[in-house]
């Protein structure tokens, strides 16, 4: 590994350390939610490692609590995490065109909102080793926090768990309020989503399950919003040197 890659890896770890602390607190709350819907601490940490996303985990736990089937949970999590497909596409345009496939695949393994934000904010071409440093520093906080939350839920009394469960709604409010304050369209969509969910549950003539209603509303409202209010693309095209190659790769290219 060349010096530049090592330097970028440590820079990523340095920038990702504050995320570790934030992830611990948020994931602890999600762990309580996982325990509330009947998951063990081991199952909770598996859900955290395989998703590493608050919205997806929250949606999954909510559907499990409502007795939704495997297919509903899987599709809902896929929809909730679909934004990472777009983030991956964005980052693929920020790395050097010469970046090997293995680095492209590794780069796509763990992208969160925060890691994407830090990576996208890099002024130069993105070095994958910077992302590796971010993930190594921050991701353990999410998994450990979820495990600790679920483990705490196993030993705490029912009244204490009920009191702490309020924090899950607090986390949800913390997720939706900041973007709603910045964008009136987002605020209106949140209100429409809440009103539609209430109306769908109140006048459910077809007897659709809670998971099915959530899935239908999520797809319908997000698709309508994407069509009516498309985001304007912000392009940043500052060219710099490509990813530092290993000595072996350099010899291959030279040959």
Coordinates of N, CA and C in Angstrom, one line a residue:
X1 N 0.8 -1.2 0.0 CA 0.0 0.0 0.0 C 0.9 1.2 0.0
X2 N 0.7 2.2 -0.9 CA 1.5 3.3 -1.0 C 1.2 4.3 0.1
X3 N 2.1 5.3 0.3 CA 2.0 6.2 1.4 C 0.7 7.0 1.3
X4 N 0.3 7.4 0.1 CA -0.9 8.2 0.0 C -2.1 7.5 0.4
X5 N -2.2 6.2 0.1 CA -3.4 5.4 0.5 C -3.4 5.2 2.0
X6 N -2.2 5.0 2.6 CA -2.1 4.9 4.1 C -2.5 6.2 4.7
X7 N -2.1 7.3 4.1 CA -2.4 8.7 4.7 C -3.9 8.9 4.6
X8 N -4.5 8.5 3.4 CA -6.0 8.7 3.3 C -6.8 7.8 4.2
X9 N -6.3 6.6 4.5 CA -6.9 5.7 5.4 C -7.0 6.3 6.8
X10 N -5.9 6.8 7.3 CA -5.8 7.4 8.6 C -6.7 8.7 8.6
X11 N -6.7 9.4 7.6 CA -7.5 10.6 7.5 C -9.0 10.3 7.6
X12 N -9.4 9.1 6.9 CA -10.7 8.7 7.0 C -11.1 8.2 8.5
X13 N -10.1 7.6 9.1 CA -10.4 7.1 10.5 C -10.5 8.4 11.4
X14 N -9.7 9.4 11.2 CA -9.8 10.6 12.0 C -11.2 11.3 11.8
X15 N -11.6 11.4 10.6 CA -12.9 12.0 10.3 C -14.1 11.2 10.7
X16 N -13.9 9.8 10.8 CA -15.0 9.0 11.1 C -15.2 8.8 12.6
X17 N -14.2 9.1 13.4 CA -14.3 8.9 14.8 C -15.5 9.6 15.5
X18 N -15.7 10.9 15.1 CA -16.9 11.5 15.7 C -18.2 10.8 15.3
X19 N -18.3 10.2 14.1 CA -19.4 9.4 13.8 C -19.6 8.2 14.7
X20 N -18.5 7.6 15.2 CA -18.6 6.5 16.1 C -19.4 6.8 17.3
X21 N -19.2 8.0 17.9 CA -19.9 8.4 19.1 C -21.4 8.6 18.8
X22 N -21.7 9.3 17.7 CA -23.1 9.5 17.3 C -23.8 8.2 17.0
X23 N -23.1 7.3 16.3 CA -23.7 6.0 16.0 C -24.1 5.2 17.2
X24 N -23.2 5.3 18.2 CA -23.5 4.5 19.5 C -24.8 4.9 20.1
X25 N -25.0 6.2 20.2 CA -26.3 6.7 20.8 C -27.5 6.4 20.0
X26 N -27.5 6.6 18.7 CA -28.6 6.3 17.8 C -28.9 4.8 17.8
X27 N -27.8 4.0 17.6 CA -28.0 2.6 17.5 C -28.5 2.0 18.8
X28 N -28.1 2.5 19.9 CA -28.6 2.0 21.2 C -30.1 2.1 21.2
X29 N -30.7 3.2 20.7 CA -32.1 3.4 20.7 C -32.7 2.4 19.7
X30 N -32.1 2.1 18.6 CA -32.6 1.1 17.7 C -32.5 -0.3 18.3
X31 N -31.5 -0.5 19.1 CA -31.4 -1.8 19.8 C -32.6 -2.0 20.7
X32 N -33.0 -1.0 21.4 CA -34.2 -1.1 22.2 C -35.5 -1.4 21.4
X33 N -35.5 -0.8 20.2 CA -36.6 -1.1 19.3 C -36.6 -2.5 18.8
X34 N -35.4 -3.0 18.5 CA -35.2 -4.4 18.1 C -35.7 -5.4 19.2
X35 N -35.3 -5.1 20.4 CA -35.8 -5.9 21.6 C -37.3 -5.8 21.7
X36 N -37.9 -4.7 21.5 CA -39.3 -4.5 21.7 C -40.1 -5.3 20.7
X37 N -39.5 -5.6 19.5 CA -40.2 -6.3 18.5 C -39.9 -7.8 18.6
X38 N -39.1 -8.2 19.6 CA -38.9 -9.6 19.8 C -37.6 -10.2 19.4
X39 N -36.6 -9.3 18.9 CA -35.3 -9.8 18.4 C -34.4 -10.0 19.6
X40 N -33.5 -11.0 19.5 CA -32.5 -11.2 20.5 C -31.3 -10.2 20.2
X41 N -30.4 -10.0 21.1 CA -29.3 -9.1 20.9 C -28.4 -9.6 19.7
X42 N -28.3 -10.9 19.5 CA -27.5 -11.4 18.3 C -28.3 -11.1 17.0
X43 N -29.6 -11.3 17.0 CA -30.4 -11.0 15.8 C -30.3 -9.5 15.6
X44 N -30.3 -8.7 16.6 CA -30.3 -7.2 16.5 C -29.0 -6.8 15.8
X45 N -27.9 -7.4 16.3 CA -26.6 -6.9 15.7 C -26.4 -7.4 14.3
X46 N -27.0 -8.6 14.0 CA -27.0 -9.0 12.6 C -27.8 -8.0 11.7
X47 N -28.9 -7.6 12.2 CA -29.7 -6.6 11.4 C -28.9 -5.3 11.2
X48 N -28.2 -4.9 12.3 CA -27.4 -3.7 12.2 C -26.2 -3.8 11.2
X49 N -25.5 -4.9 11.3 CA -24.3 -5.1 10.4 C -24.8 -5.2 9.0
X50 N -25.9 -5.9 8.7 CA -26.3 -6.1 7.3 C -27.0 -4.8 6.7
X51 N -27.4 -3.9 7.6 CA -28.1 -2.7 7.1 C -27.3 -1.4 7.3
X52 N -26.9 -1.2 8.6 CA -26.2 0.0 9.0 C -27.0 1.2 8.6
X53 N -28.3 1.2 8.8 CA -29.2 2.3 8.3 C -30.3 2.4 9.3
X54 N -30.5 3.6 9.9 CA -31.6 3.8 10.8 C -33.0 3.7 10.2
X55 N -33.2 4.3 9.1 CA -34.5 4.2 8.5 C -34.9 2.8 8.1
X56 N -34.0 2.0 7.5 CA -34.3 0.7 7.2 C -34.6 -0.2 8.4
X57 N -33.7 0.0 9.4 CA -33.9 -0.8 10.6 C -35.2 -0.4 11.3
X58 N -35.5 0.9 11.4 CA -36.7 1.3 12.0 C -37.9 0.8 11.3
X59 N -37.9 0.8 10.0 CA -39.0 0.3 9.2 C -39.2 -1.2 9.4
X60 N -38.0 -1.9 9.4 CA -38.1 -3.3 9.6 C -38.6 -3.7 10.9
X61 N -38.2 -3.1 12.0 CA -38.6 -3.4 13.3 C -40.1 -3.1 13.5
X62 N -40.6 -2.0 12.8 CA -42.0 -1.6 12.9 C -42.9 -2.7 12.3
X63 N -42.4 -3.2 11.1 CA -43.2 -4.2 10.4 C -43.2 -5.5 11.2
X64 N -42.0 -5.9 11.8 CA -42.0 -7.1 12.5 C -42.9 -7.0 13.7
X65 N -43.0 -5.8 14.3 CA -43.9 -5.6 15.5 C -45.4 -5.8 15.1
X66 N -45.7 -5.4 13.8 CA -47.0 -5.4 13.4 C -47.4 -6.8 12.8
X67 N -46.4 -7.7 12.8 CA -46.7 -9.1 12.4 C -46.6 -9.2 10.8
X68 N -45.9 -8.4 10.2 CA -45.8 -8.4 8.7 C -45.0 -9.7 8.3
X69 N -45.2 -10.1 7.1 CA -44.5 -11.3 6.6 C -43.1 -11.0 6.1
X70 N -42.3 -12.0 5.8 CA -40.9 -11.8 5.4 C -40.8 -11.0 4.1
X71 N -41.7 -11.2 3.2 CA -41.6 -10.5 1.9 C -41.9 -9.0 2.1
X72 N -42.9 -8.7 2.9 CA -43.2 -7.3 3.2 C -42.0 -6.6 3.9
X73 N -41.4 -7.3 4.9 CA -40.2 -6.7 5.5 C -39.1 -6.5 4.6
X74 N -38.8 -7.5 3.7 CA -37.7 -7.4 2.8 C -37.9 -6.3 1.8
X75 N -39.1 -6.2 1.2 CA -39.4 -5.1 0.2 C -39.3 -3.8 0.9
X76 N -39.9 -3.6 2.1 CA -39.9 -2.3 2.8 C -38.5 -1.9 3.1
X77 N -37.6 -2.8 3.5 CA -36.2 -2.4 3.8 C -35.5 -2.0 2.5
X78 N -35.8 -2.7 1.5 CA -35.2 -2.4 0.2 C -35.6 -1.0 -0.3
X79 N -36.9 -0.7 -0.1 CA -37.4 0.7 -0.5 C -36.8 1.7 0.4
X80 N -36.7 1.5 1.7 CA -36.2 2.5 2.7 C -34.7 2.7 2.4
X81 N -34.0 1.7 1.9 CA -32.6 1.9 1.7 C -32.2 2.2 0.3
X82 N -33.2 2.4 -0.6 CA -33.0 2.5 -2.0 C -32.1 3.8 -2.3
X83 N -32.1 4.7 -1.4 CA -31.3 5.9 -1.6 C -29.9 5.6 -1.7
X84 N -29.4 4.5 -1.1 CA -28.0 4.2 -1.2 C -27.6 3.8 -2.6
X85 N -28.5 3.4 -3.4 CA -28.2 3.1 -4.8 C -27.7 4.4 -5.5
X86 N -28.5 5.5 -5.2 CA -28.2 6.8 -5.8 C -26.9 7.3 -5.2
X87 N -26.6 7.1 -3.9 CA -25.4 7.6 -3.3 C -24.2 6.8 -3.9
X88 N -24.4 5.5 -4.2 CA -23.3 4.7 -4.8 C -23.0 5.2 -6.2
X89 N -24.1 5.6 -6.9 CA -23.9 6.1 -8.3 C -23.1 7.4 -8.2
X90 N -23.4 8.2 -7.2 CA -22.7 9.5 -7.1 C -21.3 9.3 -6.8
X91 N -21.0 8.4 -5.9 CA -19.6 8.2 -5.5 C -18.8 7.6 -6.6
X92 N -19.5 6.8 -7.5 CA -18.8 6.1 -8.6 C -18.3 7.2 -9.6
X93 N -18.9 8.4 -9.6 CA -18.5 9.4 -10.5 C -17.4 10.3 -9.8
X94 N -17.2 10.1 -8.5 CA -16.2 10.9 -7.8 C -14.8 10.2 -7.7
X95 N -14.8 8.9 -7.9 CA -13.5 8.2 -7.9 C -12.9 8.2 -9.2
X96 N -11.6 7.9 -9.2 CA -10.9 7.9 -10.5 C -11.4 6.9 -11.5
X97 N -11.5 7.2 -12.8 CA -12.0 6.1 -13.7 C -11.1 4.9 -13.7
X98 N -9.9 5.0 -13.3 CA -8.9 3.9 -13.3 C -9.1 3.0 -12.0
X99 N -10.0 3.3 -11.1 CA -10.1 2.6 -9.9 C -10.5 1.1 -10.2
X100 N -9.7 0.2 -9.7 CA -10.0 -1.2 -9.9 C -11.4 -1.6 -9.4
X101 N -12.0 -2.7 -10.0 CA -13.3 -3.2 -9.7 C -13.4 -3.6 -8.2
X102 N -12.4 -4.2 -7.7 CA -12.4 -4.6 -6.3 C -12.6 -3.5 -5.3
X103 N -12.0 -2.3 -5.6 CA -12.2 -1.1 -4.8 C -13.6 -0.6 -5.0
X104 N -14.1 -0.6 -6.2 CA -15.5 -0.1 -6.4 C -16.5 -1.0 -5.6
X105 N -16.3 -2.3 -5.6 CA -17.2 -3.2 -4.9 C -17.1 -2.9 -3.4
X106 N -15.8 -2.8 -2.9 CA -15.6 -2.6 -1.4 C -16.2 -1.2 -1.0
X107 N -16.1 -0.3 -1.9 CA -16.6 1.1 -1.6 C -18.1 1.1 -1.4
X108 N -18.8 0.2 -2.2 CA -20.2 0.1 -2.1 C -20.8 -0.7 -1.0
X109 N -19.9 -1.4 -0.3 CA -20.4 -2.3 0.8 C -21.0 -1.5 1.9
X110 N -20.4 -0.4 2.4 CA -21.0 0.3 3.5 C -21.0 1.8 3.3
X111 N -22.1 2.2 2.8 CA -22.4 3.7 2.6 C -23.5 4.1 3.5
X112 N -23.3 5.0 4.4 CA -24.3 5.6 5.2 C -24.5 7.1 4.8
X113 N -25.5 7.7 5.3 CA -25.8 9.1 5.0 C -24.5 9.9 5.4
X114 N -24.0 9.7 6.6 CA -22.9 10.5 7.1 C -21.6 10.2 6.3
X115 N -21.4 8.9 6.1 CA -20.1 8.5 5.3 C -20.2 9.1 3.9
X116 N -21.4 9.0 3.3 CA -21.5 9.6 2.0 C -21.3 11.1 2.0
X117 N -21.8 11.7 3.0 CA -21.6 13.2 3.1 C -20.2 13.6 3.2
X118 N -19.4 12.9 4.1 CA -18.0 13.2 4.2 C -17.2 12.8 3.0
X119 N -17.6 11.7 2.3 CA -16.9 11.3 1.1 C -17.2 12.3 0.0
X120 N -18.4 12.7 -0.2 CA -18.8 13.6 -1.2 C -18.2 15.0 -1.1
X121 N -17.9 15.3 0.2 CA -17.4 16.7 0.5 C -15.9 16.8 0.2
X122 N -15.3 15.7 -0.1 CA -13.8 15.7 -0.3 C -13.6 16.6 -1.6
X123 N -12.7 17.5 -1.5 CA -12.5 18.4 -2.6 C -11.8 17.8 -3.8
X124 N -11.1 16.7 -3.6 CA -10.4 16.1 -4.7 C -11.1 14.8 -5.1
X125 N -10.5 14.1 -6.1 CA -11.0 12.7 -6.4 C -11.0 11.9 -5.1
X126 N -12.1 11.1 -5.0 CA -12.2 10.3 -3.8 C -11.3 9.1 -3.8
X127 N -10.4 9.0 -2.8 CA -9.6 7.8 -2.7 C -10.4 6.7 -1.9
X128 N -10.6 5.5 -2.4 CA -11.4 4.5 -1.6 C -10.8 4.3 -0.2
X129 N -9.5 4.4 -0.1 CA -8.9 4.2 1.3 C -9.4 5.2 2.3
X130 N -9.8 6.4 1.8 CA -10.4 7.3 2.8 C -11.8 6.8 3.3
X131 N -12.6 6.2 2.4 CA -13.8 5.6 2.8 C -13.6 4.4 3.7
X132 N -12.6 3.6 3.4 CA -12.3 2.4 4.3 C -12.0 2.9 5.7
X133 N -11.2 4.0 5.8 CA -10.9 4.5 7.1 C -12.2 5.0 7.9
X134 N -13.1 5.7 7.1 CA -14.4 6.1 7.7 C -15.2 4.9 8.2
X135 N -15.3 3.9 7.4 CA -16.0 2.7 7.8 C -15.4 2.0 9.0
X136 N -14.1 1.8 9.0 CA -13.4 1.1 10.1 C -13.6 1.9 11.4
X137 N -13.6 3.2 11.3 CA -13.8 4.0 12.6 C -15.2 4.1 13.0
X138 N -16.2 4.2 12.1 CA -17.6 4.5 12.5 C -18.5 3.3 12.6
X139 N -18.3 2.3 11.7 CA -19.3 1.2 11.6 C -19.4 0.4 12.9
X140 N -18.3 0.2 13.7 CA -18.4 -0.6 14.9 C -19.4 0.1 15.9
X141 N -19.4 1.4 15.9 CA -20.3 2.1 16.8 C -21.8 1.7 16.6
X142 N -22.1 1.5 15.3 CA -23.5 1.2 15.0 C -23.8 -0.2 15.4
X143 N -23.0 -1.2 15.1 CA -23.2 -2.6 15.5 C -23.2 -2.7 17.1
X144 N -22.2 -2.1 17.7 CA -22.1 -2.3 19.2 C -23.2 -1.6 19.8
X145 N -23.6 -0.4 19.4 CA -24.7 0.3 20.0 C -26.0 -0.4 19.9
X146 N -26.3 -1.0 18.7 CA -27.5 -1.8 18.5 C -27.5 -3.0 19.5
X147 N -26.3 -3.7 19.6 CA -26.2 -4.9 20.5 C -26.5 -4.4 21.9
X148 N -25.8 -3.4 22.4 CA -26.0 -2.9 23.7 C -27.5 -2.5 24.0
X149 N -28.1 -1.9 23.1 CA -29.5 -1.5 23.3 C -30.4 -2.7 23.4
X150 N -30.2 -3.7 22.6 CA -31.0 -4.9 22.7 C -30.7 -5.7 24.0
X151 N -29.4 -5.7 24.3 CA -29.0 -6.4 25.5 C -29.6 -5.7 26.8
X152 N -29.6 -4.4 26.8 CA -30.1 -3.6 27.9 C -31.6 -3.9 28.0
X153 N -32.3 -4.0 26.8 CA -33.7 -4.3 26.8 C -34.0 -5.7 27.4
X154 N -33.0 -6.6 27.4 CA -33.3 -7.9 28.0 C -33.2 -7.9 29.5
X155 N -32.6 -7.0 30.1 CA -32.4 -7.0 31.5 C -33.3 -5.9 32.2
X156 N -33.7 -4.9 31.5 CA -34.5 -3.8 32.1 C -35.9 -4.2 32.3
X157 N -36.5 -3.6 33.3 CA -37.9 -4.0 33.6 C -38.8 -3.4 32.6
X158 N -40.1 -3.9 32.5 CA -41.0 -3.4 31.6 C -41.3 -1.9 31.6
X159 N -41.5 -1.4 32.9 CA -41.8 0.1 32.9 C -40.6 0.9 32.4
X160 N -39.4 0.4 32.7 CA -38.2 1.2 32.2 C -38.1 1.1 30.7
X161 N -38.4 -0.1 30.2 CA -38.4 -0.3 28.7 C -39.4 0.6 28.0
X162 N -40.6 0.7 28.7 CA -41.6 1.5 28.1 C -41.2 3.0 28.1
X163 N -40.5 3.4 29.1 CA -40.1 4.8 29.2 C -39.0 5.0 28.2
X164 N -38.1 4.1 28.0 CA -37.0 4.3 27.1 C -37.5 4.1 25.6
X165 N -38.6 3.4 25.4 CA -39.1 3.3 24.1 C -39.5 4.6 23.5
X166 N -39.8 5.6 24.3 CA -40.1 6.9 23.9 C -38.9 7.5 23.1
X167 N -37.7 7.1 23.5 CA -36.5 7.6 22.8 C -36.5 7.3 21.3
X168 N -37.2 6.1 21.0 CA -37.3 5.7 19.5 C -38.0 6.7 18.7
X169 N -39.1 7.2 19.3 CA -39.9 8.3 18.6 C -39.1 9.6 18.6
X170 N -38.3 9.8 19.6 CA -37.5 11.0 19.6 C -36.5 10.9 18.5
X171 N -35.9 9.7 18.3 CA -34.9 9.6 17.2 C -35.6 9.8 15.9
X172 N -36.8 9.3 15.8 CA -37.6 9.5 14.5 C -37.8 10.9 14.2
X173 N -38.2 11.7 15.3 CA -38.4 13.1 15.1 C -37.1 13.8 14.7
X174 N -36.0 13.4 15.3 CA -34.7 14.0 15.0 C -34.3 13.7 13.6
X175 N -34.9 12.6 13.0 CA -34.5 12.3 11.6 C -35.3 13.2 10.6
X176 N -36.6 13.4 11.0 CA -37.5 14.1 10.0 C -37.5 15.6 10.1
X177 N -37.3 16.1 11.4 CA -37.5 17.5 11.6 C -36.4 18.4 10.9
X178 N -35.1 18.1 11.0 CA -34.1 18.9 10.4 C -34.3 19.1 8.9
X179 N -34.5 18.0 8.1 CA -34.7 18.3 6.7 C -36.0 19.0 6.4
X180 N -37.0 18.8 7.2 CA -38.3 19.5 7.0 C -38.2 21.0 7.3
X181 N -37.3 21.4 8.2 CA -37.1 22.8 8.4 C -36.4 23.5 7.3
X182 N -35.5 22.7 6.6 CA -34.7 23.3 5.5 C -35.5 23.3 4.2
X183 N -36.5 22.4 4.0 CA -37.2 22.3 2.8 C -38.7 22.1 3.0
X184 N -39.4 23.1 2.5 CA -40.9 23.1 2.7 C -41.5 21.9 2.0
X185 N -41.0 21.5 0.9 CA -41.6 20.4 0.2 C -41.5 19.1 1.0
X186 N -40.3 18.9 1.7 CA -40.2 17.8 2.6 C -41.2 17.8 3.7
X187 N -41.4 19.0 4.3 CA -42.3 19.2 5.4 C -43.7 18.8 4.9
X188 N -44.1 19.3 3.8 CA -45.5 19.0 3.3 C -45.6 17.5 3.0
X189 N -44.6 16.9 2.5 CA -44.6 15.4 2.2 C -44.7 14.6 3.5
X190 N -44.1 15.1 4.5 CA -44.2 14.4 5.8 C -45.6 14.5 6.4
X191 N -46.2 15.7 6.2 CA -47.6 15.8 6.7 C -48.6 15.0 5.9
X192 N -48.3 15.0 4.5 CA -49.2 14.1 3.7 C -49.0 12.6 4.0
X193 N -47.8 12.2 4.3 CA -47.5 10.8 4.7 C -48.3 10.4 5.9
X194 N -48.2 11.3 6.9 CA -48.9 11.0 8.2 C -50.4 11.0 8.0
X195 N -50.9 12.0 7.3 CA -52.4 12.0 7.1 C -52.8 10.8 6.2
X196 N -52.0 10.4 5.2 CA -52.4 9.3 4.4 C -52.3 8.0 5.2
X197 N -51.3 7.8 6.0 CA -51.2 6.6 6.9 C -52.4 6.5 7.8
X198 N -52.8 7.6 8.4 CA -54.0 7.6 9.3 C -55.2 7.3 8.6
X199 N -55.4 7.9 7.4 CA -56.6 7.6 6.6 C -56.7 6.2 6.1
X200 N -55.5 5.7 5.7 CA -55.4 4.3 5.1 C -55.8 3.3 6.2
X201 N -55.3 3.6 7.4 CA -55.6 2.6 8.5 C -57.1 2.7 9.0
X202 N -57.6 4.0 8.9 CA -59.0 4.2 9.4 C -60.0 3.6 8.4
X203 N -59.7 3.8 7.1 CA -60.7 3.3 6.0 C -60.0 2.2 5.2
X204 N -59.6 1.2 5.8 CA -58.9 0.1 5.2 C -60.0 -0.9 4.7
X205 N -60.6 -0.6 3.6 CA -61.7 -1.4 3.1 C -61.3 -2.8 2.6
X206 N -60.0 -2.9 2.1 CA -59.5 -4.1 1.5 C -58.8 -5.0 2.5
X207 N -58.7 -4.5 3.8 CA -58.1 -5.3 4.8 C -56.6 -5.5 4.6
X208 N -55.9 -4.5 4.0 CA -54.5 -4.7 3.8 C -53.7 -4.6 5.2
X209 N -52.7 -5.4 5.3 CA -52.0 -5.4 6.6 C -51.2 -4.1 6.8
X210 N -50.8 -3.9 8.0 CA -50.0 -2.7 8.4 C -48.8 -2.6 7.5
X211 N -48.1 -3.7 7.4 CA -46.9 -3.7 6.5 C -47.2 -3.3 5.1
X212 N -48.2 -3.9 4.6 CA -48.6 -3.6 3.2 C -49.0 -2.2 3.0
X213 N -49.7 -1.6 4.0 CA -50.1 -0.2 3.9 C -48.9 0.7 3.9
X214 N -47.9 0.4 4.8 CA -46.7 1.2 4.8 C -45.9 1.1 3.5
X215 N -45.9 -0.1 3.0 CA -45.1 -0.3 1.7 C -45.8 0.5 0.6
X216 N -47.1 0.4 0.4 CA -47.8 1.0 -0.6 C -47.7 2.6 -0.6
X217 N -47.8 3.1 0.7 CA -47.7 4.6 0.8 C -46.3 5.0 0.6
X218 N -45.3 4.3 1.0 CA -43.9 4.7 0.8 C -43.6 4.8 -0.6
X219 N -44.0 3.7 -1.4 CA -43.7 3.7 -2.8 C -44.4 4.8 -3.6
X220 N -45.8 4.9 -3.3 CA -46.6 5.9 -4.0 C -46.2 7.3 -3.7
X221 N -46.0 7.7 -2.4 CA -45.7 9.1 -2.1 C -44.3 9.4 -2.6
X222 N -43.3 8.5 -2.4 CA -41.9 8.9 -2.8 C -41.8 9.0 -4.3
X223 N -42.6 8.1 -5.0 CA -42.5 8.1 -6.5 C -43.2 9.4 -7.0
X224 N -44.3 9.8 -6.4 CA -45.0 11.0 -6.8 C -44.1 12.3 -6.5
X225 N -43.5 12.2 -5.3 CA -42.6 13.4 -5.0 C -41.4 13.5 -5.9
X226 N -40.8 12.3 -6.3 CA -39.7 12.3 -7.2 C -40.1 12.8 -8.6
X227 N -41.3 12.5 -9.0 CA -41.8 13.0 -10.3 C -42.1 14.5 -10.3
X228 N -42.8 14.9 -9.3 CA -43.2 16.3 -9.2 C -42.2 17.3 -8.8
X229 N -41.3 16.8 -7.9 CA -40.2 17.7 -7.3 C -38.9 17.0 -7.5
X230 N -38.4 16.9 -8.7 CA -37.0 16.2 -8.8 C -36.0 17.1 -8.3
X231 N -34.9 16.5 -7.7 CA -33.8 17.3 -7.1 C -32.9 17.7 -8.2
X232 N -32.4 18.9 -8.0 CA -31.4 19.5 -9.0 C -30.1 18.9 -8.7
X233 N -29.4 18.4 -9.7 CA -28.1 17.8 -9.5 C -27.1 18.8 -9.3
X234 N -26.2 18.6 -8.3 CA -25.1 19.5 -8.0 C -23.9 18.8 -8.5
X235 N -23.2 19.4 -9.4 CA -22.1 18.7 -10.0 C -20.8 19.4 -9.5
X236 N -19.9 18.6 -9.1 CA -18.6 19.1 -8.7 C -17.5 18.3 -9.5
X237 N -16.8 18.9 -10.3 CA -15.9 18.2 -11.2 C -14.5 18.7 -11.1
X238 N -13.9 18.5 -10.0 CA -12.5 18.9 -9.8 C -11.6 17.7 -10.0
X239 N -10.9 17.7 -11.0 CA -10.0 16.6 -11.4 C -8.7 16.7 -10.6
X240 N -8.3 15.5 -10.1 CA -7.0 15.4 -9.4 C -6.4 14.1 -9.8
X241 N -5.3 13.7 -9.1 CA -4.6 12.5 -9.5 C -5.5 11.3 -9.1
X242 N -5.3 10.2 -9.9 CA -6.1 9.0 -9.7 C -5.6 8.3 -8.5
X243 N -6.3 7.2 -8.1 CA -6.0 6.4 -7.0 C -4.6 5.8 -7.1
X244 N -3.8 5.9 -6.0 CA -2.5 5.4 -6.0 C -2.4 3.9 -6.2
X245 N -1.7 3.4 -7.2 CA -1.6 2.0 -7.5 C -0.6 1.3 -6.7
X246 N -0.8 0.0 -6.5 CA 0.3 -0.8 -5.8 C 1.4 -1.0 -6.8
X247 N 2.5 -1.4 -6.3 CA 3.7 -1.7 -7.2 C 3.3 -2.7 -8.3
X248 N 2.6 -3.7 -7.8 CA 2.2 -4.8 -8.8 C 1.3 -4.3 -9.9
X249 N 0.3 -3.5 -9.5 CA -0.6 -2.9 -10.5 C 0.2 -2.0 -11.5
X250 N 1.2 -1.2 -11.0 CA 1.9 -0.3 -11.8 C 2.7 -1.1 -12.8
X251 N 3.3 -2.3 -12.4 CA 4.1 -3.1 -13.3 C 3.2 -3.7 -14.4
X252 N 1.9 -4.1 -14.0 CA 1.0 -4.7 -15.0 C 0.6 -3.6 -16.0
X253 N 0.3 -2.4 -15.5 CA 0.0 -1.3 -16.5 C 1.1 -1.0 -17.4
X254 N 2.3 -1.0 -16.8 CA 3.5 -0.6 -17.6 C 3.7 -1.7 -18.7
X255 N 3.4 -3.0 -18.3 CA 3.6 -4.0 -19.3 C 2.6 -3.9 -20.5

